[in-house]
Amino acid sequence: MGCSFNCVYCYINGSKYAKETNNYYVKSNASDLVYKKLKKLAKNQERAFLNLGSASDSYMEIEKELELTRDILKIFLRFKYPVHIITKSDLILRDIDILRKINEIAILPEDIKNLKSKVCITFSFSTIDDELASLIEPNAPLPSQRLNAMNKLASEGFHVGVALMPILPYLNDDIENLDNAVKLFKKNNASYLILGALSLFGNNDNSSKIKYFNFIENNFPEILVNVKKLFYNREYPSQKYQNDIYRKIVNICKKQDVKTTMI
Ligand code: SF4
């Protein structure tokens, strides 16, 4: 729980998942629990697509040493479960050997049994700019490293795409920037793009909202007033802002022939 990548916009800051993202701890018995659970599900023939990486990244630096994600993937393989991994890290390349085997033998749930790949990998980006990323995602591998990893994994035949989230108001949401981002994702073989708005919670010093406002004040003071206005009394940008930005991106994706759903 928690996440060493420590992105400034991370919604788990101050939440039940972690007081501070980089103050993380390891669930050392995770693979035992996964083993028990999947053994039971497989016995009952309950099939599912399993998801890794929703409120933490499965490929933080410490994973190099612990190999906890690798152990969990081996259990998925043993019980033939397909997997969807969301990550910001090229460390996932280390586990290509297991992912290949999962892709060969996993059993898909009945309602999506025609899906071509049993391994889906979504790389998460808030920007394609390495310099900006070093500021807002200080400990995560750079976008350029993620793009290389995405290319490699797509060439393996896995279903690979992008989560463009969060979209950061006044930082990465202009049309030229979005257009360039989609071009680059496509060039690196992303076959889909899903998107999400920035969400900022809480009002205490550890909360994602206050941390993000402080970050903007220190680094991009010229947009602070507008950002605060957008989040005044709410946790998401206004519905109008969200509708506008979604429409823009969906149009860009249509023009460039990139799907905006995973399947
Ligand atoms: S990679 Fe995801 S979970 Fe980790 S700090 Fe960044 S936004 Fe939070």
Tab-separated table of C-alpha atoms and ligand atoms in Angstrom:
chain	number	residue	atom	x	y	z
A	1	MET	CA	0.000	0.000	0.000
A	2	GLY	CA	1.192	3.471	-0.884
A	3	CYS	CA	3.505	4.048	-3.835
A	4	SER	CA	7.132	5.127	-4.085
A	5	PHE	CA	6.551	6.919	-7.401
A	6	ASN	CA	5.023	9.737	-5.384
A	7	CYS	CA	3.117	11.530	-8.138
A	8	VAL	CA	2.005	14.979	-7.009
A	9	TYR	CA	-1.564	14.412	-8.151
A	10	CYS	CA	-1.978	10.948	-6.615
A	11	TYR	CA	-5.488	10.471	-5.261
A	12	ILE	CA	-4.331	8.039	-2.576
A	13	ASN	CA	-2.614	10.870	-0.676
A	14	GLY	CA	-4.487	11.252	2.579
A	15	SER	CA	-6.922	8.465	1.672
A	16	LYS	CA	-7.565	5.126	3.350
A	17	TYR	CA	-4.902	3.633	1.033
A	18	ALA	CA	-2.035	5.785	2.322
A	19	LYS	CA	-1.463	8.940	4.348
A	20	GLU	CA	1.368	9.783	1.986
A	21	THR	CA	2.026	7.854	-1.213
A	22	ASN	CA	5.738	7.328	-0.668
A	23	ASN	CA	5.206	6.129	2.876
A	24	TYR	CA	4.344	2.689	1.633
A	25	TYR	CA	4.317	-0.752	3.206
A	26	VAL	CA	4.469	-4.225	1.786
A	27	LYS	CA	1.790	-6.877	2.123
A	28	SER	CA	4.353	-9.627	2.526
A	29	ASN	CA	1.759	-12.417	2.579
A	30	ALA	CA	0.032	-11.198	-0.599
A	31	SER	CA	1.058	-14.178	-2.711
A	32	ASP	CA	-0.193	-16.664	-0.087
A	33	LEU	CA	-3.573	-14.928	-0.050
A	34	VAL	CA	-3.756	-14.783	-3.841
A	35	TYR	CA	-2.857	-18.474	-4.037
A	36	LYS	CA	-5.638	-19.478	-1.635
A	37	LYS	CA	-8.222	-17.304	-3.350
A	38	LEU	CA	-7.426	-18.403	-6.887
A	39	LYS	CA	-7.242	-22.047	-5.965
A	40	LYS	CA	-10.818	-21.787	-4.725
A	41	LEU	CA	-12.070	-19.748	-7.701
A	42	ALA	CA	-10.429	-22.078	-10.215
A	43	LYS	CA	-11.902	-25.119	-8.487
A	44	ASN	CA	-15.369	-23.557	-8.824
A	45	GLN	CA	-14.550	-22.657	-12.438
A	46	GLU	CA	-15.089	-18.975	-11.769
A	47	ARG	CA	-13.092	-17.199	-14.440
A	48	ALA	CA	-12.184	-13.509	-14.413
A	49	PHE	CA	-9.740	-10.945	-15.772
A	50	LEU	CA	-7.557	-10.012	-12.827
A	51	ASN	CA	-6.349	-6.467	-12.386
A	52	LEU	CA	-3.011	-5.366	-10.938
A	53	GLY	CA	-2.126	-1.786	-10.080
A	54	SER	CA	-5.234	0.224	-9.290
A	55	ALA	CA	-4.223	2.040	-6.063
A	56	SER	CA	-0.473	1.483	-6.132
A	57	ASP	CA	2.027	0.547	-8.851
A	58	SER	CA	2.941	-3.130	-9.100
A	59	TYR	CA	6.415	-2.262	-10.405
A	60	MET	CA	7.858	0.150	-7.850
A	61	GLU	CA	11.645	0.073	-7.335
A	62	ILE	CA	11.294	-2.287	-4.387
A	63	GLU	CA	9.730	-4.889	-6.659
A	64	LYS	CA	13.204	-5.446	-8.145
A	65	GLU	CA	14.251	-6.861	-4.821
A	66	LEU	CA	10.992	-8.415	-3.555
A	67	GLU	CA	9.603	-9.957	-6.753
A	68	LEU	CA	6.172	-9.968	-5.147
A	69	THR	CA	4.360	-9.025	-8.357
A	70	ARG	CA	6.371	-11.683	-10.176
A	71	ASP	CA	5.279	-14.306	-7.632
A	72	ILE	CA	1.643	-13.232	-7.991
A	73	LEU	CA	1.859	-13.484	-11.780
A	74	LYS	CA	3.220	-17.018	-11.401
A	75	ILE	CA	0.096	-17.870	-9.392
A	76	PHE	CA	-2.154	-16.355	-12.086
A	77	LEU	CA	-0.301	-18.573	-14.564
A	78	ARG	CA	-0.633	-21.666	-12.429
A	79	PHE	CA	-4.436	-21.227	-12.274
A	80	LYS	CA	-4.687	-19.916	-15.843
A	81	TYR	CA	-6.108	-16.465	-15.100
A	82	PRO	CA	-5.762	-13.631	-17.642
A	83	VAL	CA	-4.375	-10.357	-16.351
A	84	HIS	CA	-4.641	-6.621	-16.873
A	85	ILE	CA	-1.722	-4.632	-15.475
A	86	ILE	CA	-1.703	-0.840	-15.125
A	87	THR	CA	1.746	0.595	-14.576
A	88	LYS	CA	4.105	3.509	-15.073
A	89	SER	CA	7.166	1.294	-15.078
A	90	ASP	CA	9.281	-0.469	-17.674
A	91	LEU	CA	10.267	-2.969	-14.986
A	92	ILE	CA	7.312	-4.969	-16.310
A	93	LEU	CA	9.648	-6.081	-19.128
A	94	ARG	CA	11.405	-8.306	-16.599
A	95	ASP	CA	8.288	-10.490	-16.426
A	96	ILE	CA	7.792	-10.995	-20.167
A	97	ASP	CA	8.564	-14.704	-19.775
A	98	ILE	CA	5.588	-15.237	-17.450
A	99	LEU	CA	3.295	-12.927	-19.408
A	100	ARG	CA	4.004	-14.921	-22.573
A	101	LYS	CA	2.972	-18.120	-20.825
A	102	ILE	CA	-0.183	-16.520	-19.391
A	103	ASN	CA	-1.028	-15.366	-22.895
A	104	GLU	CA	-0.726	-18.940	-24.144
A	105	ILE	CA	-2.749	-20.811	-21.571
A	106	ALA	CA	-5.030	-18.481	-19.571
A	107	ILE	CA	-8.765	-19.079	-19.805
A	108	LEU	CA	-10.885	-16.052	-20.668
A	109	PRO	CA	-14.247	-15.410	-19.008
A	110	GLU	CA	-17.156	-16.495	-21.224
A	111	ASP	CA	-18.360	-12.942	-22.060
A	112	ILE	CA	-14.999	-11.905	-23.552
A	113	LYS	CA	-13.795	-15.243	-24.821
A	114	ASN	CA	-13.006	-13.828	-28.274
A	115	LEU	CA	-10.439	-11.367	-26.988
A	116	LYS	CA	-7.155	-11.877	-28.863
A	117	SER	CA	-4.825	-11.454	-25.917
A	118	LYS	CA	-5.041	-12.782	-22.391
A	119	VAL	CA	-2.599	-10.153	-21.200
A	120	CYS	CA	-3.613	-6.484	-21.284
A	121	ILE	CA	-1.110	-3.840	-20.280
A	122	THR	CA	-2.076	-0.222	-19.791
A	123	PHE	CA	0.705	2.316	-19.395
A	124	SER	CA	-0.316	5.315	-17.388
A	125	PHE	CA	0.749	8.799	-18.554
A	126	SER	CA	-0.111	12.285	-17.411
A	127	THR	CA	2.389	13.810	-19.837
A	128	ILE	CA	4.742	12.734	-22.631
A	129	ASP	CA	7.285	15.362	-21.599
A	130	ASP	CA	10.174	13.782	-19.654
A	131	GLU	CA	11.091	17.082	-18.005
A	132	LEU	CA	7.585	17.818	-16.758
A	133	ALA	CA	7.193	14.198	-15.681
A	134	SER	CA	10.318	14.426	-13.496
A	135	LEU	CA	8.576	17.209	-11.609
A	136	ILE	CA	5.114	15.712	-11.262
A	137	GLU	CA	6.001	12.007	-11.046
A	138	PRO	CA	9.408	12.359	-9.368
A	139	ASN	CA	10.243	8.702	-8.771
A	140	ALA	CA	8.518	7.055	-11.708
A	141	PRO	CA	10.323	5.867	-14.862
A	142	LEU	CA	10.222	8.568	-17.556
A	143	PRO	CA	7.488	8.654	-20.220
A	144	SER	CA	10.135	7.844	-22.866
A	145	GLN	CA	11.005	4.646	-20.974
A	146	ARG	CA	7.324	3.712	-20.760
A	147	LEU	CA	6.882	4.285	-24.501
A	148	ASN	CA	9.816	1.966	-25.275
A	149	ALA	CA	8.372	-0.694	-22.988
A	150	MET	CA	4.937	-0.294	-24.597
A	151	ASN	CA	6.416	-0.797	-28.044
A	152	LYS	CA	8.246	-3.923	-26.983
A	153	LEU	CA	5.195	-5.437	-25.269
A	154	ALA	CA	2.950	-4.684	-28.239
A	155	SER	CA	5.419	-6.483	-30.490
A	156	GLU	CA	4.975	-9.538	-28.236
A	157	GLY	CA	1.293	-9.614	-29.204
A	158	PHE	CA	-0.122	-8.416	-25.895
A	159	HIS	CA	-3.085	-6.029	-25.861
A	160	VAL	CA	-1.356	-2.773	-24.976
A	161	GLY	CA	-2.643	0.757	-24.547
A	162	VAL	CA	-2.553	3.967	-22.586
A	163	ALA	CA	-4.380	5.508	-19.646
A	164	LEU	CA	-4.063	9.245	-20.204
A	165	MET	CA	-4.867	10.163	-16.656
A	166	PRO	CA	-5.089	12.351	-14.921
A	167	ILE	CA	-5.480	15.129	-17.419
A	168	LEU	CA	-3.986	18.110	-15.602
A	169	PRO	CA	-5.963	21.313	-16.153
A	170	TYR	CA	-3.882	24.163	-17.663
A	171	LEU	CA	-0.755	21.963	-17.663
A	172	ASN	CA	-1.309	19.258	-20.265
A	173	ASP	CA	-4.797	19.833	-21.600
A	174	ASP	CA	-4.242	22.088	-24.610
A	175	ILE	CA	-5.212	20.658	-27.974
A	176	GLU	CA	-1.706	20.678	-29.465
A	177	ASN	CA	-0.289	18.795	-26.513
A	178	LEU	CA	-3.089	16.226	-26.586
A	179	ASP	CA	-2.742	15.765	-30.322
A	180	ASN	CA	1.018	15.184	-30.032
A	181	ALA	CA	0.493	12.754	-27.173
A	182	VAL	CA	-1.993	10.616	-29.120
A	183	LYS	CA	0.352	10.608	-32.151
A	184	LEU	CA	3.222	9.412	-30.010
A	185	PHE	CA	1.130	6.706	-28.335
A	186	LYS	CA	0.001	5.426	-31.701
A	187	LYS	CA	3.547	5.494	-33.065
A	188	ASN	CA	4.554	3.304	-30.133
A	189	ASN	CA	1.781	0.823	-30.859
A	190	ALA	CA	-0.848	1.705	-28.287
A	191	SER	CA	-4.063	0.116	-29.513
A	192	TYR	CA	-6.376	2.013	-27.169
A	193	LEU	CA	-6.467	5.105	-25.012
A	194	ILE	CA	-8.607	5.520	-21.924
A	195	LEU	CA	-8.774	8.821	-20.130
A	196	GLY	CA	-9.621	10.293	-16.787
A	197	ALA	CA	-9.919	13.662	-15.138
A	198	LEU	CA	-7.898	14.822	-12.168
A	199	SER	CA	-9.554	14.097	-8.836
A	200	LEU	CA	-8.465	15.909	-5.677
A	201	PHE	CA	-9.748	14.950	-2.252
A	202	GLY	CA	-9.615	16.316	1.272
A	203	ASN	CA	-8.664	19.547	3.004
A	204	ASN	CA	-5.874	18.654	5.398
A	205	ASP	CA	-2.132	19.034	4.738
A	206	ASN	CA	-1.759	15.400	3.658
A	207	SER	CA	-4.733	15.440	1.317
A	208	SER	CA	-4.277	15.174	-2.416
A	209	LYS	CA	-6.044	18.511	-2.936
A	210	ILE	CA	-3.800	20.568	-0.665
A	211	LYS	CA	-0.629	18.799	-1.809
A	212	TYR	CA	-1.496	19.465	-5.425
A	213	PHE	CA	-2.350	23.123	-4.793
A	214	ASN	CA	0.983	23.576	-2.964
A	215	PHE	CA	2.826	21.975	-5.846
A	216	ILE	CA	1.140	24.260	-8.373
A	217	GLU	CA	1.819	27.316	-6.221
A	218	ASN	CA	5.538	26.468	-6.039
A	219	ASN	CA	6.040	25.458	-9.646
A	220	PHE	CA	3.328	26.994	-11.821
A	221	PRO	CA	1.965	29.940	-9.801
A	222	GLU	CA	0.479	31.527	-12.932
A	223	ILE	CA	-2.235	28.837	-13.143
A	224	LEU	CA	-3.005	28.498	-9.426
A	225	VAL	CA	-6.083	30.742	-9.397
A	226	ASN	CA	-7.662	28.912	-12.331
A	227	VAL	CA	-6.923	25.474	-10.904
A	228	LYS	CA	-8.417	26.457	-7.544
A	229	LYS	CA	-11.487	27.834	-9.274
A	230	LEU	CA	-11.994	24.572	-11.148
A	231	PHE	CA	-11.881	22.580	-7.914
A	232	TYR	CA	-13.692	25.064	-5.717
A	233	ASN	CA	-15.982	23.095	-3.432
A	234	ARG	CA	-15.629	19.899	-5.422
A	235	GLU	CA	-13.322	16.946	-5.986
A	236	TYR	CA	-13.477	16.850	-9.788
A	237	PRO	CA	-13.290	19.652	-12.354
A	238	SER	CA	-16.646	21.039	-13.437
A	239	GLN	CA	-18.826	18.829	-15.646
A	240	LYS	CA	-18.431	21.345	-18.459
A	241	TYR	CA	-14.646	21.110	-18.274
A	242	GLN	CA	-14.818	17.311	-18.268
A	243	ASN	CA	-17.226	17.157	-21.204
A	244	ASP	CA	-15.106	19.577	-23.245
A	245	ILE	CA	-11.870	17.732	-22.636
A	246	TYR	CA	-13.381	14.303	-23.303
A	247	ARG	CA	-14.882	15.543	-26.554
A	248	LYS	CA	-11.547	16.999	-27.658
A	249	ILE	CA	-9.656	13.778	-26.960
A	250	VAL	CA	-12.274	11.500	-28.469
A	251	ASN	CA	-12.141	13.605	-31.659
A	252	ILE	CA	-8.357	13.454	-31.770
A	253	CYS	CA	-8.450	9.681	-31.281
A	254	LYS	CA	-11.077	9.261	-34.008
A	255	LYS	CA	-8.933	11.225	-36.454
A	256	GLN	CA	-5.904	9.129	-35.606
A	257	ASP	CA	-7.830	5.866	-35.518
A	258	VAL	CA	-7.125	5.041	-31.856
A	259	LYS	CA	-9.869	3.312	-29.857
A	260	THR	CA	-11.101	4.985	-26.655
A	261	THR	CA	-12.187	1.744	-25.031
A	262	MET	CA	-10.011	-1.193	-24.089
A	263	ILE	CA	-12.107	-3.780	-25.895
B	1	SF4	S1	2.019	5.638	-9.883
B	1	SF4	FE1	-0.183	5.761	-9.429
B	1	SF4	S2	-0.385	4.990	-7.333
B	1	SF4	FE2	1.774	5.499	-7.667
B	1	SF4	S3	2.009	7.576	-6.867
B	1	SF4	FE3	1.629	7.701	-9.079
B	1	SF4	S4	-0.597	7.960	-9.274
B	1	SF4	FE4	-0.202	7.210	-7.182
